Amino acid sequence: MTQLRKALRPSTKALPEYTRGHNRSLVLQTLYRDGRRSRADIARETGLTRVTVSALVAELIAEGLLVELGQREETRPGKPATLLDLDRSAFVIVGLDLSEHSVFTGALLDLDGAISTRVEVELAGSTGDEALAKVVDLAEQLVAAATAPVLGIGVGSPGVVDLGGVVLSAPNLGWNGLPLQALLAERFGVPVVVANDANAAILAEHSFGGAASDAMLVKIGHGVGAGLLLGGTPLFGSRFAAGEIGHVVVGTDGGAVCACGKRGCLETWLSIPNLHARLDRPENADARERDVVLREAGERLGIALAPVVGALDLGEVILSGPTDLLDGALASATVETLRNRTMAEFHGSVTLRMTALGPDIVLRGAAVMVLSSRLGVS
Amino acid sequence: MTQLRKALRPSTKALPEYTRGHNRSLVLQTLYRDGRRSRADIARETGLTRVTVSALVAELIAEGLLVELGQREETRPGKPATLLDLDRSAFVIVGLDLSEHSVFTGALLDLDGAISTRVEVELAGSTGDEALAKVVDLAEQLVAAATAPVLGIGVGSPGVVDLGGVVLSAPNLGWNGLPLQALLAERFGVPVVVANDANAAILAEHSFGGAASDAMLVKIGHGVGAGLLLGGTPLFGSRFAAGEIGHVVVGTDGGAVCACGKRGCLETWLSIPNLHARLDRPENADARERDVVLREAGERLGIALAPVVGALDLGEVILSGPTDLLDGALASATVETLRNRTMAEFHGSVTLRMTALGPDIVLRGAAVMVLSSRLGVS
DNA sequence: CATGTTTGTTAGTAAAGCTTACGAACATAC
DNA sequence: GTATGTTCGTAAGCTTTACTAACAAACATG
């Protein structure tokens, strides 16, 4: 595990060994997507020669990442192929989801993103160092429970997180400039990746949920945030605050006063607490009124998203959050509004759906981040 | 499933010679940004060794791209350095701007993006093949006027343009699936790059106008379009229609009927013809009423941009179009609206300004596209 | 049983950037 | 005036990487 893929940044010199890293990831990616291939298969798919693939495979086997599965059963002319696959039990990934309002969730995941062990810690109102201690405790439990070497720790955190894994601002947790990635890396001695929860989520949806390469995931919970994938790459923004749409004002007809002081922020229409508050009013008791409330929230989301969908030419918008509230009147009002407010010829085919990954989306996204940074696969 | 496989398809293999290309561009970029450097200077700046730089420089001199300027005058110990620079007169670039309503503009530009010869062709209502013939004619004149080899032809076209330079749709010109890049490349035997006009414009603003790496340029003319730069890379979108915001509905209070059939499209508020129509009404004759109209248009732009600025965490928005209309009440209303409708902590520092490049912005953007694709500099 | 096919490996080549070393050309100290 | 140190650009040889060519092993098929 010494040699890892390094990003080939522009305005940085390129060395011959970067080529190797690239092709290494290419081999891993080929097997990751669909295992049980021979060296010759990989060569044909990647365009590399069998010789080069053999060398790379030998290296990866020595590192414990690949295993030979024995000969292919199929009966055809020629020397039988030796099938290879990622050793999907050789490593585990620790994923942490810090985005829930009252609980930190963690899990052990295999290289396919499947969850085995799962641990939770009640937040109980903790903030600052106390909350940090709970994160460390969670990671501690999971690392201890690991039955194989830990490939890395991935963390989906609320708030604004920079590229070095420093949580610049997470109001609910009282974190400001907390170098979470560095702290965990030092504490556990394994690679750590920390990113915004919605960014993690869109990565999971892309890798495991079939999302396109240009898509937006709107995460509706205690607050409202979004993760954007453009050309297959997550967007971070000029101040690492991309996707922070909760406090964008929607529409031109006022709205409720928001905690931030403005009127008509997206969160006042759409956050789960606000939605529940409105649904729990006596006058909204029956199903009909309930539907009106949800449709109105959905419309507002559509109004806010229309300029974004139009400007970015998004083909897909995905919702993550409580299905009982989102997946129905709300979602259909959103997609309807989106279509009415954008150009049909170009954006008419924008699709909107719930996440396919349910509440584990951030945990699995955290795993994707580790896979991507450590192996170059996704 | 097809989409999934496509999304997860690994990128292509890397060969050793790609390294060379990368480092070649690095040397060019270093000299392009700020010329008059020695081989040793370049080595220090890029991190490459003097040996490697010497080899690359020899190659580039042989190709006519670099020239030795003689020895450095400065007096300091050691062997005097031989200064190098891009041979900025060794090549010219042909830039074409097809985005104006009634005229096609073309120019010869040097490697610094400075314009020398300039040619115009009246469109006179031409569409389809007739319009295409005028493009070819324009290019023909410029290629004939070139006093040095043509590095390439860059074209900023209205409408939707794919990555291969096919104009998928340009309603005003009656083009649908016109392979403009291929046609011009075959006709003139030089590399051609065709892209959307607003995309070209944001590239120009980035290279020559000091725009940040995450910025949006809104081009207001006969229609309204935008170019987006995210992390220094232009955004194309899932259907190559990124930036097509003219027909996004703004606000929740109706608006004028648009040519597209909807009510309250951004263009109904902001396109120059519509603005003029409103300003020319008798009741809007005096300066005060004029201001109200412009402020209202600016507000609408702000309303439309707020979700985009928030979602993308843009630091900079740039306007391109007639200064007399845009740079005043309209712009200040836009920035005010933007700030009122996005989160101050994160987006409060969003800046809005007119382009620094005036009406030549698309021509210069076309040159940037050629420089970028041919030399890897920008 | 001969033939053809496929697999994976060995041997040698080309390209790229690196380190080490060196001559040339200069400033400065004595 | 000479010795010393510095800087520049180049030459020679090394390492890494992927490539081509060739081959033995193992299989199916006529």
CSV table of N, CA and C in Angstrom, one decimal, chain A residues 156-230:
chain,number,residue,atom,x,y,z
A,156,GLY,N,-18.5,12.0,6.5
A,156,GLY,CA,-19.4,13.0,6.0
A,156,GLY,C,-19.9,13.9,7.1
A,157,SER,N,-19.5,15.2,7.0
A,157,SER,CA,-19.8,16.1,8.1
A,157,SER,C,-20.7,17.2,7.6
A,158,PRO,N,-21.6,17.7,8.4
A,158,PRO,CA,-22.4,18.9,8.0
A,158,PRO,C,-21.5,20.1,8.0
A,159,GLY,N,-22.0,21.1,7.3
A,159,GLY,CA,-21.3,22.4,7.3
A,159,GLY,C,-20.3,22.5,6.1
A,160,VAL,N,-19.4,23.5,6.3
A,160,VAL,CA,-18.5,23.8,5.2
A,160,VAL,C,-17.1,23.1,5.5
A,161,VAL,N,-16.7,22.3,4.6
A,161,VAL,CA,-15.4,21.6,4.8
A,161,VAL,C,-14.5,21.9,3.7
A,162,ASP,N,-13.2,22.2,4.0
A,162,ASP,CA,-12.3,22.5,2.9
A,162,ASP,C,-11.7,21.2,2.3
A,163,LEU,N,-10.8,21.4,1.3
A,163,LEU,CA,-10.3,20.2,0.6
A,163,LEU,C,-9.3,19.4,1.5
A,164,GLY,N,-8.8,20.1,2.6
A,164,GLY,CA,-7.9,19.4,3.5
A,164,GLY,C,-8.6,18.7,4.6
A,165,GLY,N,-10.0,18.7,4.6
A,165,GLY,CA,-10.7,18.1,5.6
A,165,GLY,C,-10.8,18.9,6.9
A,166,VAL,N,-10.7,20.2,6.8
A,166,VAL,CA,-10.9,21.1,7.9
A,166,VAL,C,-12.4,21.5,7.9
A,167,VAL,N,-13.1,21.3,9.0
A,167,VAL,CA,-14.5,21.8,9.0
A,167,VAL,C,-14.4,23.2,9.4
A,168,LEU,N,-14.6,24.0,8.3
A,168,LEU,CA,-14.5,25.5,8.5
A,168,LEU,C,-15.6,26.0,9.4
A,169,SER,N,-16.8,25.4,9.2
A,169,SER,CA,-17.9,25.9,9.9
A,169,SER,C,-19.1,24.9,9.9
A,170,ALA,N,-19.4,24.5,11.1
A,170,ALA,CA,-20.6,23.6,11.3
A,170,ALA,C,-21.4,24.1,12.5
A,171,PRO,N,-22.2,25.0,12.3
A,171,PRO,CA,-22.9,25.7,13.4
A,171,PRO,C,-23.5,24.8,14.4
A,172,ASN,N,-24.3,23.8,13.9
A,172,ASN,CA,-25.0,22.9,14.8
A,172,ASN,C,-24.0,22.2,15.8
A,173,LEU,N,-22.8,21.9,15.3
A,173,LEU,CA,-21.8,21.2,16.2
A,173,LEU,C,-20.9,22.1,16.9
A,174,GLY,N,-21.0,23.4,16.6
A,174,GLY,CA,-20.1,24.4,17.2
A,174,GLY,C,-18.7,24.2,16.8
A,175,TRP,N,-18.5,23.8,15.5
A,175,TRP,CA,-17.1,23.6,15.0
A,175,TRP,C,-16.8,24.8,14.1
A,176,ASN,N,-15.6,25.3,14.3
A,176,ASN,CA,-15.1,26.4,13.4
A,176,ASN,C,-13.6,26.2,13.2
A,177,GLY,N,-13.3,25.8,12.0
A,177,GLY,CA,-11.9,25.6,11.7
A,177,GLY,C,-11.3,24.3,12.4
A,178,LEU,N,-12.2,23.3,12.6
A,178,LEU,CA,-11.7,22.1,13.2
A,178,LEU,C,-11.0,21.2,12.2
A,179,PRO,N,-9.7,20.9,12.4
A,179,PRO,CA,-9.0,20.1,11.4
A,179,PRO,C,-9.3,18.6,11.7
A,180,LEU,N,-10.5,18.2,11.4
A,180,LEU,CA,-11.0,16.9,11.7
A,180,LEU,C,-10.1,15.8,11.0
A,181,GLN,N,-9.8,16.0,9.7
A,181,GLN,CA,-9.1,15.0,9.0
A,181,GLN,C,-7.7,14.8,9.6
A,182,ALA,N,-7.0,15.8,9.9
A,182,ALA,CA,-5.7,15.7,10.4
A,182,ALA,C,-5.7,15.0,11.8
A,183,LEU,N,-6.7,15.4,12.6
A,183,LEU,CA,-6.8,14.9,14.0
A,183,LEU,C,-7.1,13.4,13.9
A,184,LEU,N,-8.0,12.9,13.1
A,184,LEU,CA,-8.3,11.5,13.0
A,184,LEU,C,-7.1,10.7,12.4
A,185,ALA,N,-6.5,11.4,11.4
A,185,ALA,CA,-5.3,10.7,10.7
A,185,ALA,C,-4.2,10.4,11.7
A,186,GLU,N,-4.0,11.4,12.6
A,186,GLU,CA,-2.9,11.2,13.6
A,186,GLU,C,-3.3,10.2,14.6
A,187,ARG,N,-4.6,10.3,15.0
A,187,ARG,CA,-5.1,9.4,16.1
A,187,ARG,C,-5.0,8.0,15.6
A,188,PHE,N,-5.4,7.7,14.4
A,188,PHE,CA,-5.5,6.3,14.0
A,188,PHE,C,-4.5,5.8,13.0
A,189,GLY,N,-3.7,6.7,12.5
A,189,GLY,CA,-2.6,6.3,11.6
A,189,GLY,C,-3.0,5.7,10.3
A,190,VAL,N,-4.2,6.0,9.9
A,190,VAL,CA,-4.7,5.6,8.6
A,190,VAL,C,-5.1,6.8,7.8
A,191,PRO,N,-5.2,6.7,6.5
A,191,PRO,CA,-5.7,7.8,5.7
A,191,PRO,C,-7.1,8.2,6.0
A,192,VAL,N,-7.4,9.5,6.1
A,192,VAL,CA,-8.7,10.0,6.4
A,192,VAL,C,-9.2,11.0,5.4
A,193,VAL,N,-10.5,10.9,5.0
A,193,VAL,CA,-11.0,11.9,4.1
A,193,VAL,C,-12.3,12.4,4.8
A,194,VAL,N,-12.3,13.7,4.9
A,194,VAL,CA,-13.5,14.4,5.5
A,194,VAL,C,-14.1,15.3,4.4
A,195,ALA,N,-15.4,15.2,4.2
A,195,ALA,CA,-16.1,16.1,3.3
A,195,ALA,C,-17.5,16.4,3.7
A,196,ASN,N,-18.1,17.3,3.1
A,196,ASN,CA,-19.5,17.7,3.4
A,196,ASN,C,-20.4,16.5,3.2
A,197,ASP,N,-21.4,16.4,4.0
A,197,ASP,CA,-22.3,15.2,3.9
A,197,ASP,C,-23.0,15.1,2.6
A,198,ALA,N,-23.5,16.3,2.1
A,198,ALA,CA,-24.2,16.2,0.8
A,198,ALA,C,-23.3,15.8,-0.4
A,199,ASN,N,-22.0,16.3,-0.3
A,199,ASN,CA,-21.1,15.9,-1.3
A,199,ASN,C,-20.8,14.4,-1.2
A,200,ALA,N,-20.7,13.9,0.0
A,200,ALA,CA,-20.5,12.4,0.1
A,200,ALA,C,-21.7,11.7,-0.5
A,201,ALA,N,-22.9,12.2,-0.2
A,201,ALA,CA,-24.1,11.6,-0.7
A,201,ALA,C,-24.2,11.5,-2.2
A,202,ILE,N,-23.9,12.6,-2.8
A,202,ILE,CA,-24.0,12.5,-4.3
A,202,ILE,C,-22.9,11.6,-4.9
A,203,LEU,N,-21.8,11.5,-4.2
A,203,LEU,CA,-20.8,10.5,-4.7
A,203,LEU,C,-21.4,9.1,-4.5
A,204,ALA,N,-22.0,8.8,-3.4
A,204,ALA,CA,-22.6,7.5,-3.2
A,204,ALA,C,-23.7,7.2,-4.3
A,205,GLU,N,-24.5,8.2,-4.6
A,205,GLU,CA,-25.5,8.0,-5.5
A,205,GLU,C,-24.9,7.8,-6.9
A,206,HIS,N,-23.8,8.4,-7.2
A,206,HIS,CA,-23.2,8.2,-8.5
A,206,HIS,C,-22.6,6.8,-8.6
A,207,SER,N,-21.9,6.4,-7.5
A,207,SER,CA,-21.2,5.1,-7.6
A,207,SER,C,-22.2,3.9,-7.4
A,208,PHE,N,-23.1,4.0,-6.5
A,208,PHE,CA,-24.0,2.9,-6.2
A,208,PHE,C,-25.4,3.1,-6.6
A,209,GLY,N,-25.8,4.3,-6.9
A,209,GLY,CA,-27.3,4.5,-7.1
A,209,GLY,C,-27.6,4.8,-8.6
A,210,GLY,N,-26.5,4.8,-9.4
A,210,GLY,CA,-26.8,5.0,-10.8
A,210,GLY,C,-27.0,6.4,-11.3
A,211,ALA,N,-26.6,7.4,-10.4
A,211,ALA,CA,-26.7,8.8,-10.8
A,211,ALA,C,-25.8,9.1,-12.0
A,212,ALA,N,-26.2,10.0,-12.8
A,212,ALA,CA,-25.4,10.4,-14.0
A,212,ALA,C,-24.2,11.2,-13.5
A,213,SER,N,-23.4,11.7,-14.4
A,213,SER,CA,-22.2,12.4,-14.1
A,213,SER,C,-22.5,13.9,-13.9
A,214,ASP,N,-23.6,14.3,-14.3
A,214,ASP,CA,-24.0,15.7,-14.0
A,214,ASP,C,-25.3,15.6,-13.2
A,215,ALA,N,-25.2,15.8,-11.9
A,215,ALA,CA,-26.4,15.6,-11.1
A,215,ALA,C,-26.3,16.4,-9.8
A,216,MET,N,-27.5,16.5,-9.2
A,216,MET,CA,-27.5,17.3,-7.9
A,216,MET,C,-28.3,16.5,-6.9
A,217,LEU,N,-27.8,16.4,-5.7
A,217,LEU,CA,-28.6,15.7,-4.7
A,217,LEU,C,-28.9,16.7,-3.6
A,218,VAL,N,-30.2,16.8,-3.4
A,218,VAL,CA,-30.7,17.7,-2.3
A,218,VAL,C,-31.0,16.9,-1.1
A,219,LYS,N,-30.4,17.3,0.0
A,219,LYS,CA,-30.5,16.5,1.2
A,219,LYS,C,-31.4,17.3,2.2
A,220,ILE,N,-32.5,16.8,2.5
A,220,ILE,CA,-33.5,17.5,3.3
A,220,ILE,C,-33.6,16.9,4.7
A,221,GLY,N,-33.2,17.6,5.7
A,221,GLY,CA,-33.3,17.1,7.0
A,221,GLY,C,-33.5,18.2,8.0
A,222,HIS,N,-32.7,18.3,9.0
A,222,HIS,CA,-32.9,19.4,9.9
A,222,HIS,C,-32.6,20.7,9.2
A,223,GLY,N,-31.7,20.7,8.2
A,223,GLY,CA,-31.5,21.8,7.3
A,223,GLY,C,-31.7,21.3,5.9
A,224,VAL,N,-31.4,22.1,4.9
A,224,VAL,CA,-31.4,21.7,3.5
A,224,VAL,C,-30.1,22.0,2.9
A,225,GLY,N,-29.5,21.0,2.3
A,225,GLY,CA,-28.2,21.2,1.6
A,225,GLY,C,-28.2,20.4,0.3
A,226,ALA,N,-27.1,20.6,-0.5
A,226,ALA,CA,-27.1,19.9,-1.7
A,226,ALA,C,-25.6,19.6,-2.0
A,227,GLY,N,-25.5,18.5,-2.8
A,227,GLY,CA,-24.2,18.1,-3.3
A,227,GLY,C,-24.3,18.1,-4.8
A,228,LEU,N,-23.3,18.6,-5.5
A,228,LEU,CA,-23.3,18.7,-6.9
A,228,LEU,C,-22.2,17.9,-7.6
A,229,LEU,N,-22.6,17.2,-8.6
A,229,LEU,CA,-21.6,16.4,-9.4
A,229,LEU,C,-21.6,17.0,-10.8
A,230,LEU,N,-20.5,17.5,-11.2
A,230,LEU,CA,-20.5,18.1,-12.6
A,230,LEU,C,-19.4,17.4,-13.4
